[in-house]
Amino acid sequence: MTFDELGLSQKVLAAVQTSGYTAPTPIQAQAIPPALQGRDILGIAQTGTGKTAAFTLPMLSRLESGRARARVPRTLILEPTRELAAQVEESFAKYGKNHRLNVALLIGGVSFGDQEAKIMRGVDVLIATPGRLLDFFDRGKLLLTGIEILVIDEADRMLDMGFIPDIERVCKLVPFTRQTLFFSATMPPEITRLTEAFLHNPIRCEVSRAATTATTIRQALVASRGHADKRETLRNLIRDAENFKNAIIFCNRKRDVAILHRSLVKHGFSAGALHGDMDQLARMASLDAFKNGDVSLIVCSDVAARGLDIPDVSHVLNFDVPTHSEDYVHRIGRTGRAGRSGVALTIVTEDDMKYIDQIQSLIGKAIDWEGPGFDALPPPMETIRPQERRGGRAERGPRRERGRRPEAEREAPIRRPAAEREAPVSMGRPRGGRPKPEQEGFRSPSPACAAAPAAERRERRPRRHDDDGPPVVGLGDHVPSFLLRPVALRSAKVGEE
Ligand code: AMP
């Protein structure tokens, strides 16, 4: 099939030709003709399938007749994240270059004033995240009564992010007669209910099972002994990777994104970060730096990276195994796009194995292991006591009883090779910085320290503990022996002298 057969306008076809696309992707071939006829669409497709153009191209064709009025947008596209919204705006700029349409972005983190001014001028295409859209609506800055086409993109992600009540509200605010184009990678029951309530006799277009992973991606699992060793495992993966150009690194938690990012930079890697707590300008700057090649690594959370279309990513590195197996599919889909080859490596500890089993059953195949298995790995960092790692004496005093290792083991302390000790990233601290009671020689930061400003805490952190975790306070793990010596108290009799 060719684009000419889909019924798109000449202006749109000319823009598609300039993009260099030779044939429509399956979702485009299925969705564009009925969308041009004004039918509702239920598209079950992942990012990377060409679904943005599947709704952008027919919208552009249909918008050629009619004009926008102040405060009354003609079409509305809802996206779960700011990055996706910005990406859709880019698509309109690319495919709509032969049109004179006003496109506005309503996303958090950008000044209200500029956005309001755009809406006042009249908007043909409004691309928004649900929260900011309803904020504008509730302030009376916007009317939704002129919406001719409503696009709900990444609906399952909206569900994960708790946006479904907002989506339902928007669906009730737009005219009943509008056309709805609805896209989701998966169809959990809540999403099915939503489509039953708000789509009118939709054409269902399903391009592939959400659980399938592209055959262009080489996937592998890499064993890591414990949480404390994962950063070192990651650094080795990056250093040893073949055909490495750049990598998206995924963490499960926003906090860990920041920690890992700092750690990589400290170890001399050129890295950026992307997570939901960063302000919009910082997010865009990070993303641009990665896209332009100014940094070759970007550490991300799932929400921030969902659906990002960065065409040429050579590696996806899962620093954490995703706890929702569908996230695995989305993460690794950031590489191997548009027929290119890609590599997706996942760092796995023994605790993660239950999630690996779930992922393998979702994708319907076993993922190969790369490098030594758990049994062949060097001992975990957290079994090595801090005193031993520093080459110091075994700790004395009352605290040494806790988690003490057997006598024989203490006689021959486990040491890591010097090269490994050079980068004492974890120093036996558990991931996330919270000491575990069974770990010897750790102290929580005092509440006062925990509450201290970040800069101050950085100051106090000993330099050789070159990674993130609670700063050592007071004497740290070392208690000078004179403090442990019994104090002889002479009893003084009253009246003596
Ligand atoms: P999407 O699923 O919308 O994120 O698109 C994934 C990538 O496919 C984007 O980089 C698009 O530019 C590209 N793309 C979209 N349609 C086509 C097409 N018909 N032929 C080749 N690439 C396409």
Short mmCIF file of N, CA and C in Angstrom, two decimals, residues 307-380:
data_model
loop_
_atom_site.label_atom_id
_atom_site.label_comp_id
_atom_site.label_asym_id
_atom_site.label_seq_id
_atom_site.Cartn_x
_atom_site.Cartn_y
_atom_site.Cartn_z
N GLY A 307 7.38 6.46 25.62
CA GLY A 307 7.00 6.91 24.29
C GLY A 307 7.99 7.84 23.60
N LEU A 308 9.10 8.14 24.26
CA LEU A 308 10.04 9.07 23.63
C LEU A 308 10.52 8.51 22.30
N ASP A 309 10.52 9.35 21.31
CA ASP A 309 10.94 8.90 19.99
C ASP A 309 12.32 9.47 19.69
N ILE A 310 13.31 8.73 20.08
CA ILE A 310 14.69 9.14 19.78
C ILE A 310 15.17 8.08 18.80
N PRO A 311 15.32 8.45 17.53
CA PRO A 311 15.46 7.43 16.48
C PRO A 311 16.66 6.52 16.62
N ASP A 312 17.77 7.03 17.13
CA ASP A 312 18.99 6.24 17.02
C ASP A 312 19.61 5.96 18.39
N VAL A 313 18.99 5.08 19.15
CA VAL A 313 19.51 4.73 20.47
C VAL A 313 20.11 3.33 20.36
N SER A 314 21.41 3.20 20.64
CA SER A 314 22.03 1.87 20.43
C SER A 314 21.74 0.92 21.59
N HIS A 315 21.64 1.45 22.83
CA HIS A 315 21.48 0.55 23.98
C HIS A 315 20.40 1.05 24.94
N VAL A 316 19.64 0.11 25.47
CA VAL A 316 18.79 0.40 26.63
C VAL A 316 19.37 -0.44 27.77
N LEU A 317 19.64 0.22 28.89
CA LEU A 317 20.21 -0.49 30.03
C LEU A 317 19.24 -0.37 31.20
N ASN A 318 18.71 -1.48 31.64
CA ASN A 318 17.82 -1.45 32.79
C ASN A 318 18.67 -1.58 34.05
N PHE A 319 18.87 -0.47 34.72
CA PHE A 319 19.62 -0.50 35.98
C PHE A 319 18.78 -1.26 37.02
N ASP A 320 17.47 -1.02 36.99
CA ASP A 320 16.55 -1.80 37.83
C ASP A 320 15.66 -2.63 36.93
N VAL A 321 15.34 -3.83 37.37
CA VAL A 321 14.37 -4.64 36.64
C VAL A 321 13.00 -4.00 36.88
N PRO A 322 12.23 -3.73 35.83
CA PRO A 322 10.92 -3.12 36.08
C PRO A 322 10.00 -4.09 36.82
N THR A 323 9.24 -3.57 37.76
CA THR A 323 8.35 -4.44 38.52
C THR A 323 7.05 -4.71 37.77
N HIS A 324 6.70 -3.85 36.81
CA HIS A 324 5.56 -4.14 35.92
C HIS A 324 6.15 -4.63 34.61
N SER A 325 5.80 -5.87 34.25
CA SER A 325 6.49 -6.45 33.10
C SER A 325 6.22 -5.67 31.81
N GLU A 326 5.06 -5.00 31.72
CA GLU A 326 4.80 -4.23 30.49
C GLU A 326 5.79 -3.07 30.34
N ASP A 327 6.27 -2.55 31.46
CA ASP A 327 7.26 -1.48 31.37
C ASP A 327 8.53 -1.97 30.68
N TYR A 328 8.83 -3.26 30.86
CA TYR A 328 10.02 -3.81 30.20
C TYR A 328 9.88 -3.65 28.69
N VAL A 329 8.70 -4.00 28.19
CA VAL A 329 8.46 -3.92 26.74
C VAL A 329 8.61 -2.47 26.26
N HIS A 330 8.04 -1.55 27.03
CA HIS A 330 8.14 -0.15 26.63
C HIS A 330 9.57 0.36 26.70
N ARG A 331 10.26 -0.03 27.76
CA ARG A 331 11.65 0.45 27.91
C ARG A 331 12.51 -0.01 26.75
N ILE A 332 12.48 -1.31 26.48
CA ILE A 332 13.44 -1.79 25.47
C ILE A 332 13.03 -1.33 24.07
N GLY A 333 11.75 -0.93 23.94
CA GLY A 333 11.29 -0.38 22.66
C GLY A 333 11.89 0.97 22.32
N ARG A 334 12.69 1.55 23.25
CA ARG A 334 13.37 2.82 22.94
C ARG A 334 14.56 2.57 22.01
N THR A 335 14.98 1.30 21.89
CA THR A 335 16.06 1.00 20.95
C THR A 335 15.50 0.09 19.84
N GLY A 336 16.30 -0.16 18.83
CA GLY A 336 15.85 -1.03 17.74
C GLY A 336 14.67 -0.45 17.00
N ARG A 337 14.59 0.89 16.94
CA ARG A 337 13.44 1.52 16.28
C ARG A 337 13.67 1.65 14.78
N ALA A 338 12.54 1.72 14.08
CA ALA A 338 12.54 1.92 12.62
C ALA A 338 13.51 0.96 11.92
N GLY A 339 13.48 -0.30 12.33
CA GLY A 339 14.26 -1.34 11.65
C GLY A 339 15.74 -1.38 12.01
N ARG A 340 16.21 -0.41 12.86
CA ARG A 340 17.62 -0.45 13.25
C ARG A 340 17.83 -1.55 14.28
N SER A 341 19.09 -1.94 14.49
CA SER A 341 19.33 -2.94 15.52
C SER A 341 19.64 -2.22 16.83
N GLY A 342 19.34 -2.89 17.94
CA GLY A 342 19.58 -2.30 19.25
C GLY A 342 19.87 -3.39 20.27
N VAL A 343 20.39 -2.97 21.41
CA VAL A 343 20.73 -3.91 22.46
C VAL A 343 20.02 -3.48 23.75
N ALA A 344 19.40 -4.42 24.44
CA ALA A 344 18.75 -4.10 25.72
C ALA A 344 19.31 -5.04 26.78
N LEU A 345 20.03 -4.47 27.75
CA LEU A 345 20.64 -5.28 28.80
C LEU A 345 19.98 -4.94 30.13
N THR A 346 19.71 -5.96 30.93
CA THR A 346 19.02 -5.75 32.20
C THR A 346 19.88 -6.29 33.33
N ILE A 347 20.19 -5.44 34.29
CA ILE A 347 20.98 -5.88 35.45
C ILE A 347 20.03 -6.54 36.44
N VAL A 348 20.41 -7.75 36.86
CA VAL A 348 19.49 -8.55 37.66
C VAL A 348 20.19 -9.01 38.94
N THR A 349 19.54 -8.84 40.07
CA THR A 349 20.02 -9.45 41.31
C THR A 349 19.11 -10.64 41.61
N GLU A 350 19.53 -11.46 42.55
CA GLU A 350 18.70 -12.65 42.81
C GLU A 350 17.29 -12.27 43.27
N ASP A 351 17.18 -11.13 43.98
CA ASP A 351 15.86 -10.69 44.44
C ASP A 351 14.92 -10.34 43.28
N ASP A 352 15.51 -10.06 42.12
CA ASP A 352 14.68 -9.62 40.99
C ASP A 352 14.09 -10.78 40.19
N MET A 353 14.48 -12.00 40.54
CA MET A 353 14.15 -13.11 39.64
C MET A 353 12.65 -13.29 39.42
N LYS A 354 11.84 -12.95 40.44
CA LYS A 354 10.40 -13.14 40.23
C LYS A 354 9.87 -12.19 39.14
N TYR A 355 10.47 -11.00 39.05
CA TYR A 355 10.04 -10.06 38.01
C TYR A 355 10.51 -10.53 36.63
N ILE A 356 11.73 -11.12 36.61
CA ILE A 356 12.24 -11.65 35.34
C ILE A 356 11.32 -12.75 34.83
N ASP A 357 10.87 -13.62 35.74
CA ASP A 357 9.94 -14.69 35.33
C ASP A 357 8.68 -14.10 34.70
N GLN A 358 8.16 -13.03 35.34
CA GLN A 358 6.93 -12.41 34.81
C GLN A 358 7.18 -11.80 33.42
N ILE A 359 8.34 -11.17 33.28
CA ILE A 359 8.66 -10.53 31.98
C ILE A 359 8.76 -11.61 30.90
N GLN A 360 9.45 -12.71 31.24
CA GLN A 360 9.65 -13.76 30.24
C GLN A 360 8.32 -14.38 29.85
N SER A 361 7.41 -14.51 30.83
CA SER A 361 6.13 -15.09 30.42
C SER A 361 5.32 -14.09 29.61
N LEU A 362 5.47 -12.79 29.89
CA LEU A 362 4.75 -11.79 29.08
C LEU A 362 5.24 -11.78 27.64
N ILE A 363 6.57 -11.78 27.47
CA ILE A 363 7.08 -11.67 26.09
C ILE A 363 7.14 -13.05 25.40
N GLY A 364 6.84 -14.08 26.17
CA GLY A 364 6.72 -15.41 25.58
C GLY A 364 8.04 -16.04 25.18
N LYS A 365 9.12 -15.59 25.79
CA LYS A 365 10.40 -16.26 25.50
C LYS A 365 11.39 -15.99 26.64
N ALA A 366 12.40 -16.88 26.69
CA ALA A 366 13.42 -16.71 27.72
C ALA A 366 14.46 -15.71 27.21
N ILE A 367 14.96 -14.89 28.12
CA ILE A 367 16.00 -13.93 27.74
C ILE A 367 17.35 -14.55 28.11
N ASP A 368 18.32 -14.47 27.23
CA ASP A 368 19.64 -15.07 27.48
C ASP A 368 20.38 -14.31 28.58
N TRP A 369 21.27 -15.05 29.25
CA TRP A 369 22.16 -14.42 30.22
C TRP A 369 23.48 -14.10 29.54
N GLU A 370 24.10 -13.04 30.01
CA GLU A 370 25.39 -12.64 29.46
C GLU A 370 26.37 -12.50 30.63
N GLY A 371 27.61 -12.94 30.47
CA GLY A 371 28.60 -12.81 31.55
C GLY A 371 28.39 -13.88 32.62
N PRO A 372 29.13 -13.77 33.74
CA PRO A 372 29.05 -14.81 34.77
C PRO A 372 27.68 -14.84 35.45
N GLY A 373 27.26 -16.04 35.83
CA GLY A 373 25.99 -16.18 36.55
C GLY A 373 26.18 -15.79 38.01
N PHE A 374 25.12 -15.86 38.80
CA PHE A 374 25.19 -15.45 40.20
C PHE A 374 26.31 -16.19 40.96
N ASP A 375 26.45 -17.50 40.67
CA ASP A 375 27.41 -18.32 41.42
C ASP A 375 28.86 -17.92 41.15
N ALA A 376 29.10 -17.43 39.95
CA ALA A 376 30.49 -17.12 39.58
C ALA A 376 30.89 -15.68 39.88
N LEU A 377 29.98 -14.92 40.46
CA LEU A 377 30.29 -13.51 40.71
C LEU A 377 31.17 -13.34 41.94
N PRO A 378 31.94 -12.25 42.00
CA PRO A 378 32.68 -11.99 43.23
C PRO A 378 31.70 -11.73 44.37
N PRO A 379 32.15 -11.87 45.62
CA PRO A 379 31.22 -11.71 46.73
C PRO A 379 30.61 -10.32 46.75
N PRO A 380 29.40 -10.24 47.31
CA PRO A 380 28.72 -8.95 47.32
C PRO A 380 29.43 -7.93 48.18
#
